[in-house]
């Protein structure tokens, strides 16, 4: 595995942009533009890094891929194949709805490899949980738990559950979604009520409080806070698992070396040191596994100047690269130049968020037809893609031998677009 795959995915070799040991111009030539290209090697390398981090905690840790971050079966299957090759791995799958649960089964995960999160559970999801207890079920609130309890009771069974709680100092954490989890102020009464319900038994605690986290200290603070709450709630003796959620940043931003990831492992170990070794860990990575594992290969359609800016209008749309605040796309020219200027890169549709990236330093000579690679395009791209303006581009997997596997063709993408609009594809 080359160093480009291991550390930073982009390098220039003799003036030509390389990504994951492949020449970007040649990728774009073979796939056409726009296209979304995942590197199987990078997905594998990201999983290997997580696996090493998990091993360093000295506890058994299940890695549950956050399905929502992937968006296409081929991407998940690439991760599953990589995980199979990294022994011992036991890849799990994190889902939030009945539809995601069914997807996980269709992808080949068995119920005991599924971690269920979410809230406002559909009846069919509750029935699936009761019929085949998943690897973990994290309850978000008393109401969902009552419905689960009733269904378990109807079937004469008891379902082991985890409870999702929230670190008390929410301001410390980048994204505390007030909707999610049991807040500290309610925890004592809500957990007492859940404990009193028949048909469910608390065996775990989960939290997902971080967002694009790059700080082991922040992860450690959240985990320490959760450990304290577990003690206060009298759950310490019944706990069999601790689910630390997702929320790591793109690996490319986060760990040029594995030493940095080791620090995450150390922080988690320290925070949970009071729990016996049999208490296992679960993590639910999304962005870390898929985020920097894809590029959008795109061509410049138009170069223009507004009152204050240079613009490059490209053929990849924000219908795929949804530039929400959770994304951070990087733009790279296929050909290196020392003479650069600042450009904003955008698509040709007028959505309020149609700027893919601002202030990109790109060759001053960039013009129509030039190839660009947009990095960090792999997480929540297909999953959040919008079916308007542009068709969602075709999808490829770049294999370690340099071959490109077509996972979703241009024709499929275009007919899906037409069908979405109620027309024959
Ligand atoms: C419960 C839960 N787990 C895991 C994830 C994955 O998060 P990330 O992609 O930031 O790792 C999410 C994302 O929203 C989530 O809600």
mmCIF file of C-alpha atoms and ligand atoms in Angstrom, residues 66 68-69 94 96 117 164 208 245-248 284-288 380, ligand 1:
data_model
loop_
_atom_site.group_PDB
_atom_site.id
_atom_site.type_symbol
_atom_site.label_atom_id
_atom_site.label_comp_id
_atom_site.label_asym_id
_atom_site.label_seq_id
_atom_site.Cartn_x
_atom_site.Cartn_y
_atom_site.Cartn_z
ATOM 1 C CA UNK A 66 -23.126 4.144 9.820
ATOM 2 C CA UNK A 68 -26.470 6.570 6.169
ATOM 3 C CA UNK A 69 -22.971 7.824 5.359
ATOM 4 C CA UNK A 94 -25.620 0.947 12.287
ATOM 5 C CA UNK A 96 -31.864 4.244 12.211
ATOM 6 C CA UNK A 117 -30.443 3.704 16.751
ATOM 7 C CA UNK A 164 -28.799 6.804 24.612
ATOM 8 C CA UNK A 208 -23.261 10.203 19.822
ATOM 9 C CA UNK A 245 -21.212 6.676 18.402
ATOM 10 C CA UNK A 246 -19.532 8.272 15.392
ATOM 11 C CA UNK A 247 -18.444 11.857 14.885
ATOM 12 C CA UNK A 248 -14.779 11.615 13.920
ATOM 13 C CA UNK A 284 -20.328 3.904 14.700
ATOM 14 C CA UNK A 285 -18.068 5.594 12.159
ATOM 15 C CA UNK A 286 -19.443 7.147 8.990
ATOM 16 C CA UNK A 287 -17.409 10.117 7.776
ATOM 17 C CA UNK A 288 -14.102 8.630 8.947
ATOM 18 C CA UNK A 380 -23.233 11.532 2.820
HETATM 19 C C1 LIG B 1 -26.302 7.703 15.956
HETATM 20 C C2 LIG B 1 -25.269 8.000 14.934
HETATM 21 N N1 LIG B 1 -24.176 7.212 14.875
HETATM 22 C C3 LIG B 1 -23.201 7.437 13.955
HETATM 23 C C4 LIG B 1 -23.293 8.470 13.047
HETATM 24 C C5 LIG B 1 -22.174 8.684 12.066
HETATM 25 O O1 LIG B 1 -21.556 9.892 12.310
HETATM 26 P P1 LIG B 1 -20.220 10.319 11.534
HETATM 27 O O2 LIG B 1 -20.464 10.186 10.087
HETATM 28 O O3 LIG B 1 -20.018 11.733 11.944
HETATM 29 O O4 LIG B 1 -19.127 9.411 12.018
HETATM 30 C C6 LIG B 1 -24.412 9.314 13.097
HETATM 31 C C7 LIG B 1 -24.518 10.449 12.152
HETATM 32 O O5 LIG B 1 -25.336 11.291 12.208
HETATM 33 C C8 LIG B 1 -25.433 9.073 14.055
HETATM 34 O O6 LIG B 1 -26.517 9.835 14.126
#
